[in-house]
Tab-separated table of C-alpha atoms in Angstrom:
chain	number	residue	atom	x	y	z
A	1	MET	CA	0.000	0.000	0.000
A	2	LEU	CA	1.342	3.365	-0.999
A	3	LEU	CA	0.235	6.872	-0.157
A	4	PRO	CA	-0.969	9.138	-2.944
A	5	GLU	CA	1.402	11.811	-4.212
A	6	GLU	CA	-0.979	14.738	-3.739
A	7	SER	CA	-0.693	16.550	-0.413
A	8	GLU	CA	-4.303	17.724	-0.165
A	9	CYS	CA	-6.008	14.330	-0.182
A	10	ASN	CA	-8.182	12.695	2.460
A	11	LEU	CA	-7.160	9.314	3.812
A	12	ILE	CA	-9.553	7.025	5.643
A	13	PHE	CA	-7.699	4.231	7.414
A	14	VAL	CA	-9.502	1.196	8.822
A	15	ALA	CA	-7.518	-1.386	10.777
A	16	THR	CA	-8.173	-4.274	13.107
A	17	GLY	CA	-5.657	-5.865	15.451
A	18	THR	CA	-2.190	-6.227	13.999
A	19	GLY	CA	-3.476	-4.739	10.733
A	20	ILE	CA	-2.446	-1.458	12.327
A	21	ALA	CA	1.236	-2.153	11.512
A	22	PRO	CA	1.129	-1.198	7.806
A	23	ILE	CA	-1.205	1.695	8.615
A	24	ARG	CA	1.302	2.883	11.217
A	25	SER	CA	4.013	3.082	8.574
A	26	LEU	CA	1.750	5.248	6.406
A	27	LEU	CA	0.914	7.515	9.348
A	28	ARG	CA	4.595	7.868	10.206
A	29	ARG	CA	5.255	8.884	6.622
A	30	LEU	CA	2.565	11.566	6.896
A	31	PHE	CA	3.442	12.919	10.324
A	32	HIS	CA	7.130	12.069	10.897
A	33	ASP	CA	9.280	11.073	7.951
A	34	ARG	CA	9.959	14.041	5.713
A	35	ALA	CA	6.684	15.569	6.900
A	36	GLU	CA	7.791	19.108	6.079
A	37	ALA	CA	8.177	20.739	2.694
A	38	ASN	CA	11.321	22.706	1.827
A	39	ASP	CA	9.712	25.953	3.006
A	40	GLY	CA	8.959	24.490	6.458
A	41	THR	CA	5.244	23.976	5.900
A	42	ARG	CA	3.634	20.582	6.294
A	43	LYS	CA	3.566	18.497	3.135
A	44	PHE	CA	0.344	16.705	4.060
A	45	GLN	CA	-2.547	19.161	4.017
A	46	GLY	CA	-5.482	16.751	3.981
A	47	LEU	CA	-7.292	14.741	6.617
A	48	ALA	CA	-6.150	11.332	7.835
A	49	TRP	CA	-8.891	9.556	9.796
A	50	LEU	CA	-8.065	6.300	11.566
A	51	PHE	CA	-10.710	3.799	12.645
A	52	TYR	CA	-9.023	1.114	14.718
A	53	GLY	CA	-10.752	-1.977	16.081
A	54	VAL	CA	-9.244	-3.981	18.927
A	55	ARG	CA	-10.407	-6.473	21.521
A	56	ASP	CA	-9.729	-4.349	24.629
A	57	ALA	CA	-7.712	-1.380	25.885
A	58	VAL	CA	-4.609	-3.526	26.406
A	59	SER	CA	-4.665	-4.448	22.697
A	60	ARG	CA	-4.423	-0.865	21.409
A	61	LEU	CA	-1.070	-0.940	19.640
A	62	TYR	CA	0.654	2.426	19.112
A	63	ASP	CA	-2.171	4.223	20.932
A	64	SER	CA	0.185	6.846	22.366
A	65	GLU	CA	1.370	7.686	18.837
A	66	HIS	CA	-2.202	8.066	17.611
A	67	MET	CA	-3.117	10.268	20.567
A	68	ALA	CA	-0.001	12.391	19.943
A	69	TYR	CA	-0.961	12.890	16.281
A	70	LYS	CA	-4.473	13.831	17.354
A	71	ALA	CA	-3.121	16.414	19.816
A	72	LYS	CA	-0.407	17.815	17.554
A	73	PHE	CA	-2.323	17.798	14.254
A	74	PRO	CA	-6.014	18.269	15.159
A	75	GLU	CA	-6.875	19.651	11.724
A	76	HIS	CA	-5.189	16.767	9.915
A	77	PHE	CA	-5.733	13.676	12.081
A	78	ARG	CA	-8.740	12.022	13.702
A	79	TYR	CA	-8.709	8.816	15.691
A	80	ASN	CA	-11.609	6.543	16.578
A	81	CYS	CA	-10.929	3.309	18.443
A	82	ALA	CA	-13.542	0.591	18.933
A	83	MET	CA	-13.041	-2.086	21.571
A	84	SER	CA	-15.135	-5.211	21.086
A	85	ARG	CA	-14.608	-6.691	24.548
A	86	GLU	CA	-14.561	-3.551	26.683
A	87	GLY	CA	-17.494	-4.104	29.041
A	88	LYS	CA	-18.234	-0.479	29.995
A	89	LEU	CA	-19.416	0.585	26.560
A	90	GLY	CA	-20.663	-2.765	25.322
A	91	GLU	CA	-19.413	-4.400	22.153
A	92	ARG	CA	-18.122	-1.833	19.690
A	93	TYR	CA	-16.618	-2.949	16.421
A	94	VAL	CA	-14.743	-0.867	13.880
A	95	HIS	CA	-17.644	-0.906	11.400
A	96	THR	CA	-20.103	0.224	14.092
A	97	GLU	CA	-17.727	3.019	15.052
A	98	MET	CA	-17.632	4.063	11.405
A	99	SER	CA	-21.434	3.981	11.267
A	100	ARG	CA	-21.547	6.532	14.090
A	101	CYS	CA	-19.610	8.925	11.828
A	102	MET	CA	-21.109	7.826	8.519
A	103	ASP	CA	-22.595	11.148	7.412
A	104	GLU	CA	-19.201	12.830	7.478
A	105	LEU	CA	-17.384	9.748	6.180
A	106	TRP	CA	-19.813	9.461	3.302
A	107	GLN	CA	-19.210	13.086	2.309
A	108	LEU	CA	-15.472	12.408	2.269
A	109	LEU	CA	-15.912	9.249	0.189
A	110	GLN	CA	-17.700	11.284	-2.481
A	111	LEU	CA	-14.649	13.501	-2.993
A	112	PRO	CA	-12.281	12.512	-5.823
A	113	ASN	CA	-9.248	13.037	-3.577
A	114	THR	CA	-10.313	10.600	-0.831
A	115	HIS	CA	-8.556	7.256	-0.471
A	116	LEU	CA	-9.731	4.328	1.654
A	117	TYR	CA	-7.207	1.943	3.217
A	118	ALA	CA	-8.221	-1.174	5.160
A	119	CYS	CA	-5.921	-3.718	6.753
A	120	GLY	CA	-6.645	-6.557	9.136
A	121	LEU	CA	-8.328	-9.911	9.408
A	122	LYS	CA	-10.335	-11.172	6.437
A	123	ALA	CA	-13.616	-10.455	8.276
A	124	LEU	CA	-12.775	-6.739	8.135
A	125	GLU	CA	-13.315	-6.631	4.391
A	126	SER	CA	-16.818	-8.090	4.542
A	127	SER	CA	-17.925	-5.981	7.532
A	128	LEU	CA	-16.556	-2.857	5.860
A	129	THR	CA	-18.328	-3.708	2.603
A	130	ASP	CA	-21.596	-4.427	4.424
A	131	SER	CA	-21.410	-1.175	6.372
A	132	LEU	CA	-20.633	0.952	3.318
A	133	ALA	CA	-23.242	-0.854	1.198
A	134	SER	CA	-25.858	-0.079	3.839
A	135	ALA	CA	-24.797	3.571	3.941
A	136	ALA	CA	-24.977	3.751	0.151
A	137	ARG	CA	-28.475	2.214	0.087
A	138	ASP	CA	-29.634	4.742	2.694
A	139	ARG	CA	-28.489	7.467	0.312
A	140	GLY	CA	-29.928	5.915	-2.844
A	141	GLN	CA	-26.526	4.832	-4.158
A	142	ASP	CA	-24.801	1.550	-4.974
A	143	TRP	CA	-21.615	0.860	-3.000
A	144	ARG	CA	-20.395	-1.684	-5.579
A	145	GLU	CA	-20.332	1.043	-8.237
A	146	ILE	CA	-18.589	3.514	-5.939
A	147	GLN	CA	-16.099	0.850	-4.846
A	148	LYS	CA	-15.417	-0.099	-8.465
A	149	ALA	CA	-14.772	3.542	-9.390
A	150	MET	CA	-12.463	3.987	-6.388
A	151	ARG	CA	-10.510	0.846	-7.349
A	152	THR	CA	-10.228	2.029	-10.953
A	153	ASP	CA	-8.952	5.407	-9.735
A	154	GLY	CA	-6.447	3.750	-7.378
A	155	ARG	CA	-8.219	5.081	-4.281
A	156	TYR	CA	-9.369	1.808	-2.693
A	157	HIS	CA	-6.675	-0.201	-0.916
A	158	VAL	CA	-7.442	-3.377	1.046
A	159	GLU	CA	-4.955	-5.833	2.539
A	160	VAL	CA	-6.540	-8.628	4.561
A	161	TYR	CA	-5.203	-11.926	5.870
């Protein structure tokens, strides 16, 4: 998975469990490695939004990094973490966390400069597809067509295992 060349794109990242590792490398590229342009401004001018699904609080890998990005780059980074076995809030999965933000996510997905990255267990792909298909139906659209267009444009990136 590679990041797009343009600096003013929107990046929606969806990861479960250890699927966060490749996403972490992309986030480090955006917010650490060569993150500044020659004139000192930030290269990345878009929005990176991470939806991360884990079993419980102990399983949140790199959480301190994500919280630091959120604090340091509030205009460029958002972080939503869903914990499926955390008793206080009930079962929350990454696709249900996305559904809570779907109006804004859907607006971003309609933009030609938005990329979607998903990495994790194989079940992530089907739950993500189901969630986005439902959102599309609610809006009178067909997710399969949108997904196909995003793939054709090189804006849909999924790595599952």
